[in-house]
Amino acid sequence: MPIFTTSILTGKNLLFFANPEVKKTRGRMVWLVCEVSLVRITDRTEIATIRDR
C-alpha cells in the first residue's frame, strides 16, 4: 500500500510506493517516491534522482 508523508526538503506531499521488485542495496530497502520526479531514498536519507526514461 502507498504511504503518504510530507517531504522534509520541500514541504510537499509525497506518495511512497513499495517497489514490487525492491532490491536491497547494502542491506537497505529502496523506496520510490512520486513527486515532481522519482527519488530514491535509503534509510541513510541519501537522495538520488532517478531520471525518467
Coordinates of C-alpha atoms in Angstrom, one line a residue, residues 4-53:
F4 CA 1.5 9.3 2.5
T5 CA 4.0 11.7 4.1
T6 CA 5.4 15.2 3.8
S7 CA 8.8 16.0 2.2
I8 CA 11.2 17.4 4.8
L9 CA 13.0 19.2 2.0
T10 CA 10.2 20.8 0.0
G11 CA 7.2 20.5 2.3
K12 CA 5.2 18.9 -0.5
N13 CA 3.1 15.9 0.0
L14 CA 4.8 12.7 -1.2
L15 CA 3.3 9.3 -2.1
F16 CA 5.5 6.3 -1.3
F17 CA 5.1 3.1 -3.2
A18 CA 6.9 -0.1 -2.3
N19 CA 8.7 -1.4 -5.4
P20 CA 7.3 -4.9 -6.2
E21 CA 10.9 -5.8 -7.2
V22 CA 12.5 -3.9 -4.4
K23 CA 16.3 -4.6 -4.2
K24 CA 18.4 -4.4 -1.1
T25 CA 21.3 -2.0 -1.5
R26 CA 23.9 -2.8 1.2
G27 CA 21.1 -4.3 3.2
R28 CA 18.8 -1.3 2.9
M29 CA 15.4 -1.2 1.3
V30 CA 14.8 1.1 -1.6
W31 CA 11.6 3.1 -1.9
L32 CA 10.2 5.0 -4.8
V33 CA 8.8 8.5 -4.2
C34 CA 6.3 10.2 -6.6
E35 CA 6.8 13.9 -6.5
V36 CA 8.0 16.1 -9.5
S37 CA 10.5 13.4 -10.3
L38 CA 11.2 9.9 -8.9
V39 CA 13.5 9.9 -6.0
R40 CA 15.3 7.0 -4.3
I41 CA 15.7 7.4 -0.6
T42 CA 17.6 5.0 1.7
D43 CA 17.4 4.7 5.4
R44 CA 20.5 6.9 5.5
T45 CA 18.3 9.6 3.9
E46 CA 20.6 9.8 0.9
I47 CA 18.7 11.1 -2.1
A48 CA 19.4 10.3 -5.7
T49 CA 17.3 11.4 -8.6
I50 CA 16.1 8.7 -10.9
R51 CA 15.6 10.0 -14.4
D52 CA 12.5 9.1 -16.3
R53 CA 13.3 7.2 -19.5

